Every structure is written in structure tokens, then in C-alpha cells.
Amino acid sequence: MLMTQFPAPSDVAGVYDGFGRIYRTVWGPNIHYGYWENDADDSSIEEATHRLTDLMISGLAAQSDERVLDIGCGIGNPALRLISACDVNVVGISVSHDQVAQATKRAAAAGLADRATFQFADAMDMPFPDGSFDAAWALESMWHMPDRSHVLAETARVLRPGGRLAIADVIQRGPVSPEGRVVLDHICENYAVHSLGTVDEYRMALAANGFVDVEIRDITDNVIRTLTLMADAFETVHDKLADLVGEEKATSLIDFVRRFGAIPESGYLFLTAVRA
Ligand SMILES: C[S@@+](CC[C@H](N)C(=O)[O-])C[C@H]1O[C@@H](n2cnc3c(N)ncnc32)[C@H](O)[C@@H]1O
């Protein structure tokens, strides 16, 4: 019997299609955190979000003409940057039809349609043959997955032996305080997040699914500024948000993004691994 899993693809699509366009007006086309070198780094949101993509690009170390799977591709911005940097071919998947359409349009506009393909697909059940990719990455999509270990098993299946993996993901750190529990539960329930993983969970799941040469970096200190900046950015479009989702939800969104950035449980990792 099939178990109902949270979040369903339609839950995830609902979140991104819902306020995705407003989000883009304040945060830009990269649907992920920014990366700052240190406290003195005053890079813009655009620079910092590109820098996180660049960290993934260097971690993946893809070679020219390789075939790369982008698990949770958003509107394609990271994939197009990867192609421009490394001359690879990318297949991006998302559970939002709207994102797939936008990513496809952006690839054509960038003159990269021959290198980038985007399609609707669930990472829990990838429609690709075994060993059909040289590399894969998941840039901030794993926290949505109903079963991260299963997605890693699927990823190992579609990668060739020796294929490389890079992941950036929002994680949970340390024991959870009462305030932490309130904030984490709110984020998961309202934004189609299954749960936050931990460094230990990733280490175990990667080993269990045949990944070796695992390197994990906790980059929380470099990215956590994102949440305060995002709350500030959403404040500037509060009225538009309220028109879209209602006053109460708009206010709570901004409040919880800010609180998420303030709790010590809020973390972020960057990892690379190789499929044995
Ligand atoms: C935070 S966004 C990141 C988008 C993109 N990687 C970026 O950095 O701009 C999360 C992405 O994961 C995708 N996603 C979530 N669950 C998924 C699933 N089960 N299968 C495929 N994609 C999924 C969403 O549709 C969305 O594109």
C-alpha cells in the first residue's frame, strides 16, 4: 500500500508558485541562501546568492560535456550558471510546472537551450536510467524531500560509478529548545518542508547509499545573514504579500523568517561525495 508522504509534490509547488513571483522581486532568481565570506563582507544579495552557487560549482568539479542532474532546479538560474562555468549539459527537475516553464524560457533566452533541459519530475522517483549522469547536485531542495535517504538512493542509482554529488541544505543543529521547536515546526508545516536534516543523518545516509569521499562543511556562519535580510526584504513588500496570502499569513511569514534566523538550531551545510 502506498503511504501518503509529506510534502506531496503539489504542496511544494503550492509554496513556490504561490509567492514565488513576489519573492523574486525582492530576492532575485536564485531561490536559495546567500554566502558571505565573513562579518565584514557587505556583498549584495545578488552577489552572495551567486557565491553559494559558485561554491556548489567548485565542489561538483564538473568537466566539459558531462551530463549533470539538477535535483530541485527552481527557475534554472544555478543550472545556467553551472553551464556557463563548465560547458556541461544539465537536466533539471522540479515538482513545479511553473518553475519548469520559466527555467526552459530562461535557458532559451540565454542561448543555452541545447545544453539545458528542465522537466517536471519527483526526486523520490526519478525517470532516468541507471548510471545516466556524471554528476548531480541538490541546491537547497533536500529539506523538502519526504525521505532524504530514498532520494540519495535514487541519486546513487542514476549516477555512474565515480559520479560526483554536491548538496547545500538547511539543517538543524544541536538540541532543540522550546522556541526552536515552535519555529522549526512552523517552517515545516507552512513551507512544505519535510524536516531539517543533521550532519550525522547525512553522514549515515550517504554511507548507507554507497557514497564515499564524503566531505561535509557546516557553513551556517557564512549564510545565516540570509534570514534577517530576507525578512527585511519581505517587509518592503508586506502589502503585496498580504494581498496574496492575507494579512495574518504575511505578518507571520516575516516574523518566522526572522525568528528562524535567530535560533541556534538553524544551520546550513555544504557537502560533496562520490558514488562508489
Ligand atoms: C529552495 S528551492 C531551490 C531551487 C534552486 N535549486 C535554486 O537554488 O534556485 C527548492 C526546489 O526544490 C524543488 N523540489 C522540492 N521537492 C522536490 C521533489 N520531491 N522533487 C523534485 N524537486 C523538488 C522545488 O520545486 C524547488 O525547485
CSV table of C-alpha atoms and ligand atoms in Angstrom, one decimal, residues 12 16 29-32 70-75 78 93-96 99 121-124 139-141 143-146, ligand 1:
chain,number,residue,atom,x,y,z
A,12,VAL,CA,5.8,22.1,-2.7
A,16,TYR,CA,6.8,28.2,-4.8
A,29,PRO,CA,16.1,34.4,-9.5
A,30,ASN,CA,18.3,32.4,-7.1
A,31,ILE,CA,15.9,30.6,-4.8
A,32,HIS,CA,18.5,30.0,-2.1
A,70,ASP,CA,20.0,19.3,-11.0
A,71,ILE,CA,17.6,18.0,-8.3
A,72,GLY,CA,15.2,20.8,-7.5
A,73,CYS,CA,16.2,23.2,-10.2
A,74,GLY,CA,14.0,26.2,-9.3
A,75,ILE,CA,13.8,28.6,-12.3
A,78,PRO,CA,22.0,27.9,-10.8
A,93,ILE,CA,13.9,18.6,-12.3
A,94,SER,CA,11.3,20.3,-10.2
A,95,VAL,CA,7.8,19.5,-8.9
A,96,SER,CA,6.6,22.9,-10.0
A,99,GLN,CA,9.3,26.6,-12.5
A,121,ALA,CA,9.8,15.0,-12.1
A,122,ASP,CA,9.7,13.9,-8.4
A,123,ALA,CA,13.2,13.3,-7.0
A,124,MET,CA,11.6,10.4,-5.0
A,139,LEU,CA,20.9,23.1,-4.1
A,140,GLU,CA,18.6,23.7,-1.1
A,141,SER,CA,16.0,21.2,-2.2
A,143,TRP,CA,14.8,19.8,3.1
A,144,HIS,CA,11.6,19.4,1.1
A,145,MET,CA,12.1,15.7,0.3
A,146,PRO,CA,9.7,13.3,2.1
B,1,LIG,C1,14.6,26.3,-2.3
B,1,LIG,S1,14.2,25.9,-4.0
B,1,LIG,C2,15.8,25.8,-4.7
B,1,LIG,C3,15.7,26.0,-6.2
B,1,LIG,C4,17.1,26.1,-6.9
B,1,LIG,N1,17.9,24.9,-6.6
B,1,LIG,C5,17.8,27.3,-6.6
B,1,LIG,O1,18.8,27.3,-5.8
B,1,LIG,O2,17.5,28.4,-7.2
B,1,LIG,C6,13.8,24.1,-3.8
B,1,LIG,C7,13.5,23.4,-5.1
B,1,LIG,O3,13.3,22.0,-4.8
B,1,LIG,C8,12.3,21.5,-5.7
B,1,LIG,N2,11.7,20.3,-5.1
B,1,LIG,C9,11.2,20.1,-3.8
B,1,LIG,N3,10.8,18.9,-3.7
B,1,LIG,C10,11.1,18.2,-4.8
B,1,LIG,C11,10.9,16.9,-5.3
B,1,LIG,N4,10.3,15.9,-4.5
B,1,LIG,N5,11.4,16.5,-6.5
B,1,LIG,C12,11.9,17.5,-7.3
B,1,LIG,N6,12.1,18.7,-6.9
B,1,LIG,C13,11.7,19.1,-5.7
B,1,LIG,C14,11.3,22.7,-5.7
B,1,LIG,O4,10.4,22.5,-6.7
B,1,LIG,C15,12.3,23.9,-5.9
B,1,LIG,O5,12.6,24.0,-7.3
